[in-house]
Amino acid sequence: IRKNFEEIKSRDDMMQHELMIAQHIQKSIFPKGDYPHPMALEYKPLYAVSGDFYDVYAFADGSTGYLICDASGHGVPAALLTMMAKSAFSGFTQRLSDPGEIMTAVNKHLAASLEMTGQYLTALFIRVHKDEIEYCNATHPEPVILSGEAQRLKSNGFYLGMMSDTPFEFETARLKIGPGSKLVLYTDGISEGKNSSGELFGSDRIARAAAAASQKSVDEIKAVILRELDTFTGGAHADDDVTLLVLEV
């Protein structure tokens, strides 16, 4: 029994050490330093490593791209998908600028490895100009824009990496925005938070909470959404990775 226990403990220690290394490597792929726009961030992995990922891209014309994505599953397999996404988006944003075209290229690249495996990502890519945003949504929870009034941004796009030839094209949508507009981007760890009855928090509640705080700072908007979520779930521990970005563009 003692021998078996020591062997199990040794394996567990090795696994924990490997997870610590994986966590350190994954942290290194996230953006560092100042952001081009005021931003408030909430990022809480469910385990040591996360299937949620976000990134920022600078384009030659002065516009800025924001990516948020969510890999299928949890833990190490999902984290490996975020590493693939980091590499793919970083490469294609150097040659392409249209969100739909970027998504199309990334999808074909990822599908070469992921097609028929059951693994995929949802993603949202938004390119922010001075008075306009362009965006493409690959089945990711719909973001909220606060520009005069709160509205959820809709755009066609399929899961990334699930299949090379998707049922429909990745669509780029455009919207004029006013000064001081705010964007709320999030993963389903927030929208799928559950109360004691199993009811989902949902995108509508996120939009209403954001709208109620639309005149406040990005930090305060983030705090309001998280407070509403905590009240709704009764403070229950999340069962998914949680990411929330609030931007003033």
Tab-separated table of C-alpha atoms in Angstrom:
chain	number	residue	atom	x	y	z
A	1	ILE	CA	0.000	0.000	0.000
A	2	ARG	CA	2.821	2.371	0.934
A	3	LYS	CA	4.613	1.626	-2.355
A	4	ASN	CA	1.439	2.267	-4.388
A	5	PHE	CA	0.750	5.471	-2.482
A	6	GLU	CA	4.262	6.782	-3.122
A	7	GLU	CA	3.990	5.936	-6.799
A	8	ILE	CA	0.628	7.713	-7.094
A	9	LYS	CA	1.980	10.733	-5.214
A	10	SER	CA	5.049	10.854	-7.461
A	11	ARG	CA	2.860	10.808	-10.563
A	12	ASP	CA	0.595	13.470	-9.103
A	13	ASP	CA	3.562	15.696	-8.250
A	14	MET	CA	4.845	15.327	-11.819
A	15	MET	CA	1.414	16.133	-13.258
A	16	GLN	CA	1.089	19.227	-11.067
A	17	HIS	CA	4.566	20.353	-12.125
A	18	GLU	CA	3.662	19.896	-15.806
A	19	LEU	CA	0.412	21.829	-15.309
A	20	MET	CA	2.358	24.660	-13.681
A	21	ILE	CA	4.640	24.810	-16.723
A	22	ALA	CA	1.629	24.704	-19.076
A	23	GLN	CA	0.007	27.533	-17.118
A	24	HIS	CA	3.167	29.631	-17.367
A	25	ILE	CA	3.411	29.017	-21.121
A	26	GLN	CA	-0.234	29.882	-21.707
A	27	LYS	CA	0.031	33.097	-19.716
A	28	SER	CA	2.872	34.158	-21.991
A	29	ILE	CA	0.631	34.212	-25.097
A	30	PHE	CA	-1.763	36.838	-23.730
A	31	PRO	CA	-1.234	40.511	-24.632
A	32	LYS	CA	0.950	42.571	-22.330
A	33	GLY	CA	1.336	46.266	-21.679
A	34	ASP	CA	-1.062	49.098	-22.372
A	35	TYR	CA	-4.094	48.649	-24.611
A	36	PRO	CA	-5.030	51.106	-27.400
A	37	HIS	CA	-8.416	51.740	-25.746
A	38	PRO	CA	-9.513	51.912	-22.095
A	39	MET	CA	-10.297	48.338	-21.086
A	40	ALA	CA	-11.529	46.449	-18.039
A	41	LEU	CA	-10.824	42.725	-17.932
A	42	GLU	CA	-12.055	39.763	-15.911
A	43	TYR	CA	-10.282	36.488	-16.685
A	44	LYS	CA	-10.806	33.423	-14.472
A	45	PRO	CA	-9.737	29.990	-15.748
A	46	LEU	CA	-11.721	27.050	-14.376
A	47	TYR	CA	-8.543	24.968	-14.031
A	48	ALA	CA	-4.821	25.691	-14.132
A	49	VAL	CA	-5.069	26.357	-17.865
A	50	SER	CA	-7.958	27.804	-19.841
A	51	GLY	CA	-9.876	27.345	-23.080
A	52	ASP	CA	-10.628	31.082	-23.189
A	53	PHE	CA	-8.300	33.386	-25.079
A	54	TYR	CA	-8.189	37.055	-26.090
A	55	ASP	CA	-5.721	39.124	-28.079
A	56	VAL	CA	-5.146	42.579	-29.571
A	57	TYR	CA	-3.813	43.460	-33.053
A	58	ALA	CA	-2.525	46.735	-34.506
A	59	PHE	CA	-3.204	47.347	-38.214
A	60	ALA	CA	-1.184	49.601	-40.506
A	61	ASP	CA	-4.061	52.084	-40.972
A	62	GLY	CA	-4.219	52.768	-37.229
A	63	SER	CA	-7.243	50.554	-36.542
A	64	THR	CA	-7.176	47.945	-33.782
A	65	GLY	CA	-8.373	44.343	-33.833
A	66	TYR	CA	-9.760	42.587	-30.773
A	67	LEU	CA	-10.187	38.820	-30.596
A	68	ILE	CA	-11.966	36.731	-28.008
A	69	CYS	CA	-12.382	32.995	-28.425
A	70	ASP	CA	-13.464	29.914	-26.502
A	71	ALA	CA	-12.156	26.424	-27.242
A	72	SER	CA	-14.349	23.366	-26.889
A	73	GLY	CA	-13.846	21.400	-23.694
A	74	HIS	CA	-11.775	22.353	-20.669
A	75	GLY	CA	-8.300	22.023	-19.272
A	76	VAL	CA	-5.195	21.040	-21.220
A	77	PRO	CA	-6.858	20.002	-24.534
A	78	ALA	CA	-8.738	23.327	-24.684
A	79	ALA	CA	-5.595	25.240	-23.750
A	80	LEU	CA	-3.732	23.623	-26.636
A	81	LEU	CA	-6.428	24.931	-28.977
A	82	THR	CA	-5.850	28.457	-27.683
A	83	MET	CA	-2.163	28.094	-28.569
A	84	MET	CA	-3.171	27.085	-32.106
A	85	ALA	CA	-5.539	30.067	-32.295
A	86	LYS	CA	-2.812	32.452	-31.116
A	87	SER	CA	-0.473	31.274	-33.850
A	88	ALA	CA	-3.107	31.301	-36.597
A	89	PHE	CA	-4.589	34.732	-35.849
A	90	SER	CA	-1.168	36.317	-35.343
A	91	GLY	CA	-0.080	35.059	-38.739
A	92	PHE	CA	-3.158	35.953	-40.765
A	93	THR	CA	-3.664	39.426	-39.248
A	94	GLN	CA	-0.271	40.362	-40.697
A	95	ARG	CA	-1.597	39.759	-44.215
A	96	LEU	CA	-5.352	40.346	-43.935
A	97	SER	CA	-7.455	43.039	-42.273
A	98	ASP	CA	-11.102	42.186	-43.058
A	99	PRO	CA	-12.543	40.220	-40.065
A	100	GLY	CA	-14.482	37.781	-42.260
A	101	GLU	CA	-11.438	37.072	-44.409
A	102	ILE	CA	-9.300	36.562	-41.296
A	103	MET	CA	-11.856	34.116	-39.888
A	104	THR	CA	-12.040	32.230	-43.204
A	105	ALA	CA	-8.276	31.843	-43.367
A	106	VAL	CA	-7.978	30.818	-39.703
A	107	ASN	CA	-10.785	28.290	-40.093
A	108	LYS	CA	-9.133	26.546	-43.052
A	109	HIS	CA	-5.804	26.526	-41.231
A	110	LEU	CA	-7.276	25.019	-38.046
A	111	ALA	CA	-9.535	22.577	-39.891
A	112	ALA	CA	-6.472	20.992	-41.480
A	113	SER	CA	-5.659	19.653	-38.002
A	114	LEU	CA	-9.020	19.637	-36.185
A	115	GLU	CA	-11.572	18.539	-38.796
A	116	MET	CA	-13.417	15.364	-37.716
A	117	THR	CA	-11.810	15.420	-34.255
A	118	GLY	CA	-14.785	17.055	-32.515
A	119	GLN	CA	-12.610	19.954	-31.375
A	120	TYR	CA	-13.301	23.532	-32.424
A	121	LEU	CA	-13.409	27.143	-31.246
A	122	THR	CA	-15.992	29.885	-31.159
A	123	ALA	CA	-14.530	33.316	-31.816
A	124	LEU	CA	-15.339	36.968	-32.287
A	125	PHE	CA	-13.059	39.374	-34.143
A	126	ILE	CA	-13.764	43.116	-34.020
A	127	ARG	CA	-11.763	45.751	-35.889
A	128	VAL	CA	-12.177	49.208	-34.377
A	129	HIS	CA	-11.840	52.346	-36.518
A	130	LYS	CA	-12.326	55.932	-35.388
A	131	ASP	CA	-16.047	56.033	-36.189
A	132	GLU	CA	-16.860	52.468	-37.261
A	133	ILE	CA	-16.411	48.870	-36.234
A	134	GLU	CA	-16.133	45.818	-38.477
A	135	TYR	CA	-16.756	42.421	-36.962
A	136	CYS	CA	-17.251	38.739	-37.631
A	137	ASN	CA	-18.765	36.314	-35.147
A	138	ALA	CA	-17.969	32.602	-35.398
A	139	THR	CA	-20.860	31.300	-33.236
A	140	HIS	CA	-19.505	33.150	-30.187
A	141	PRO	CA	-21.884	34.775	-27.649
A	142	GLU	CA	-23.091	38.051	-29.169
A	143	PRO	CA	-21.201	41.105	-27.901
A	144	VAL	CA	-22.999	44.221	-26.703
A	145	ILE	CA	-22.282	47.701	-27.999
A	146	LEU	CA	-23.285	50.778	-26.031
A	147	SER	CA	-23.510	53.554	-28.604
A	148	GLY	CA	-26.589	55.657	-27.999
A	149	GLU	CA	-28.460	52.524	-26.987
A	150	ALA	CA	-27.487	48.980	-26.107
A	151	GLN	CA	-27.621	46.446	-28.899
A	152	ARG	CA	-26.269	42.962	-29.483
A	153	LEU	CA	-24.088	42.544	-32.547
A	154	LYS	CA	-25.120	39.800	-34.934
A	155	SER	CA	-22.974	38.305	-37.681
A	156	ASN	CA	-22.865	34.985	-39.524
A	157	GLY	CA	-19.959	32.652	-38.974
A	158	PHE	CA	-19.408	28.948	-38.296
A	159	TYR	CA	-17.322	27.162	-35.654
A	160	LEU	CA	-13.594	27.549	-36.279
A	161	GLY	CA	-11.764	24.352	-37.152
A	162	MET	CA	-14.805	22.078	-37.256
A	163	MET	CA	-14.803	21.786	-41.056
A	164	SER	CA	-12.850	23.333	-43.901
A	165	ASP	CA	-15.923	23.877	-46.099
A	166	THR	CA	-18.428	25.565	-43.812
A	167	PRO	CA	-22.218	25.654	-44.426
A	168	PHE	CA	-22.088	29.436	-44.887
A	169	GLU	CA	-19.449	32.113	-45.311
A	170	PHE	CA	-17.863	34.122	-42.530
A	171	GLU	CA	-19.602	37.487	-42.819
A	172	THR	CA	-18.107	40.873	-42.016
A	173	ALA	CA	-20.668	43.286	-40.582
A	174	ARG	CA	-20.117	47.017	-40.111
A	175	LEU	CA	-21.581	49.572	-37.740
A	176	LYS	CA	-21.048	53.310	-37.277
A	177	ILE	CA	-20.208	54.302	-33.715
A	178	GLY	CA	-20.093	57.567	-31.816
A	179	PRO	CA	-17.320	58.838	-29.523
A	180	GLY	CA	-17.205	57.113	-26.154
A	181	SER	CA	-18.984	53.992	-27.384
A	182	LYS	CA	-18.356	50.886	-25.312
A	183	LEU	CA	-18.048	47.225	-26.284
A	184	VAL	CA	-18.784	44.285	-23.988
A	185	LEU	CA	-17.153	41.011	-25.067
A	186	TYR	CA	-17.492	37.805	-23.073
A	187	THR	CA	-17.384	34.017	-23.183
A	188	ASP	CA	-20.186	31.612	-22.299
A	189	GLY	CA	-18.764	31.131	-18.824
A	190	ILE	CA	-20.757	34.303	-18.076
A	191	SER	CA	-23.838	33.888	-20.268
A	192	GLU	CA	-24.254	30.246	-19.187
A	193	GLY	CA	-23.932	30.906	-15.471
A	194	LYS	CA	-26.827	29.098	-13.741
A	195	ASN	CA	-29.086	29.852	-10.789
A	196	SER	CA	-30.376	27.246	-8.347
A	197	SER	CA	-33.182	26.329	-10.785
A	198	GLY	CA	-30.767	25.656	-13.628
A	199	GLU	CA	-31.783	28.818	-15.516
A	200	LEU	CA	-29.037	30.467	-17.568
A	201	PHE	CA	-27.931	34.054	-16.916
A	202	GLY	CA	-28.141	34.664	-20.653
A	203	SER	CA	-27.063	37.368	-23.077
A	204	ASP	CA	-30.193	39.474	-22.477
A	205	ARG	CA	-29.289	40.003	-18.819
A	206	ILE	CA	-25.751	40.941	-19.816
A	207	ALA	CA	-27.097	43.517	-22.280
A	208	ARG	CA	-29.505	44.965	-19.706
A	209	ALA	CA	-26.822	45.206	-17.021
A	210	ALA	CA	-24.447	46.895	-19.472
A	211	ALA	CA	-27.152	49.313	-20.626
A	212	ALA	CA	-27.990	50.285	-17.038
A	213	ALA	CA	-24.343	51.246	-16.486
A	214	SER	CA	-23.654	52.629	-19.972
A	215	GLN	CA	-22.660	56.102	-18.716
A	216	LYS	CA	-20.170	54.686	-16.252
A	217	SER	CA	-16.507	53.766	-16.767
A	218	VAL	CA	-15.438	50.444	-18.255
A	219	ASP	CA	-14.380	49.257	-14.789
A	220	GLU	CA	-17.778	50.094	-13.343
A	221	ILE	CA	-19.616	48.403	-16.226
A	222	LYS	CA	-17.554	45.271	-15.656
A	223	ALA	CA	-18.316	45.389	-11.929
A	224	VAL	CA	-22.069	45.789	-12.540
A	225	ILE	CA	-22.201	42.774	-14.887
A	226	LEU	CA	-20.219	40.578	-12.507
A	227	ARG	CA	-22.323	41.692	-9.549
A	228	GLU	CA	-25.536	40.855	-11.441
A	229	LEU	CA	-24.082	37.457	-12.345
A	230	ASP	CA	-23.068	36.755	-8.750
A	231	THR	CA	-26.529	37.703	-7.489
A	232	PHE	CA	-28.198	35.536	-10.133
A	233	THR	CA	-26.076	32.455	-9.412
A	234	GLY	CA	-26.179	32.945	-5.662
A	235	GLY	CA	-22.405	33.138	-5.580
A	236	ALA	CA	-22.069	29.596	-6.925
A	237	HIS	CA	-18.649	28.599	-8.240
A	238	ALA	CA	-18.398	28.874	-12.026
A	239	ASP	CA	-18.301	25.592	-13.958
A	240	ASP	CA	-16.549	27.095	-16.997
A	241	ASP	CA	-13.745	29.499	-17.833
A	242	VAL	CA	-14.868	33.122	-17.437
A	243	THR	CA	-13.679	36.039	-19.585
A	244	LEU	CA	-15.186	39.520	-19.788
A	245	LEU	CA	-13.725	42.497	-21.666
A	246	VAL	CA	-15.263	45.969	-21.581
A	247	LEU	CA	-13.746	48.480	-24.030
A	248	GLU	CA	-14.320	52.176	-24.572
A	249	VAL	CA	-13.761	52.823	-28.269
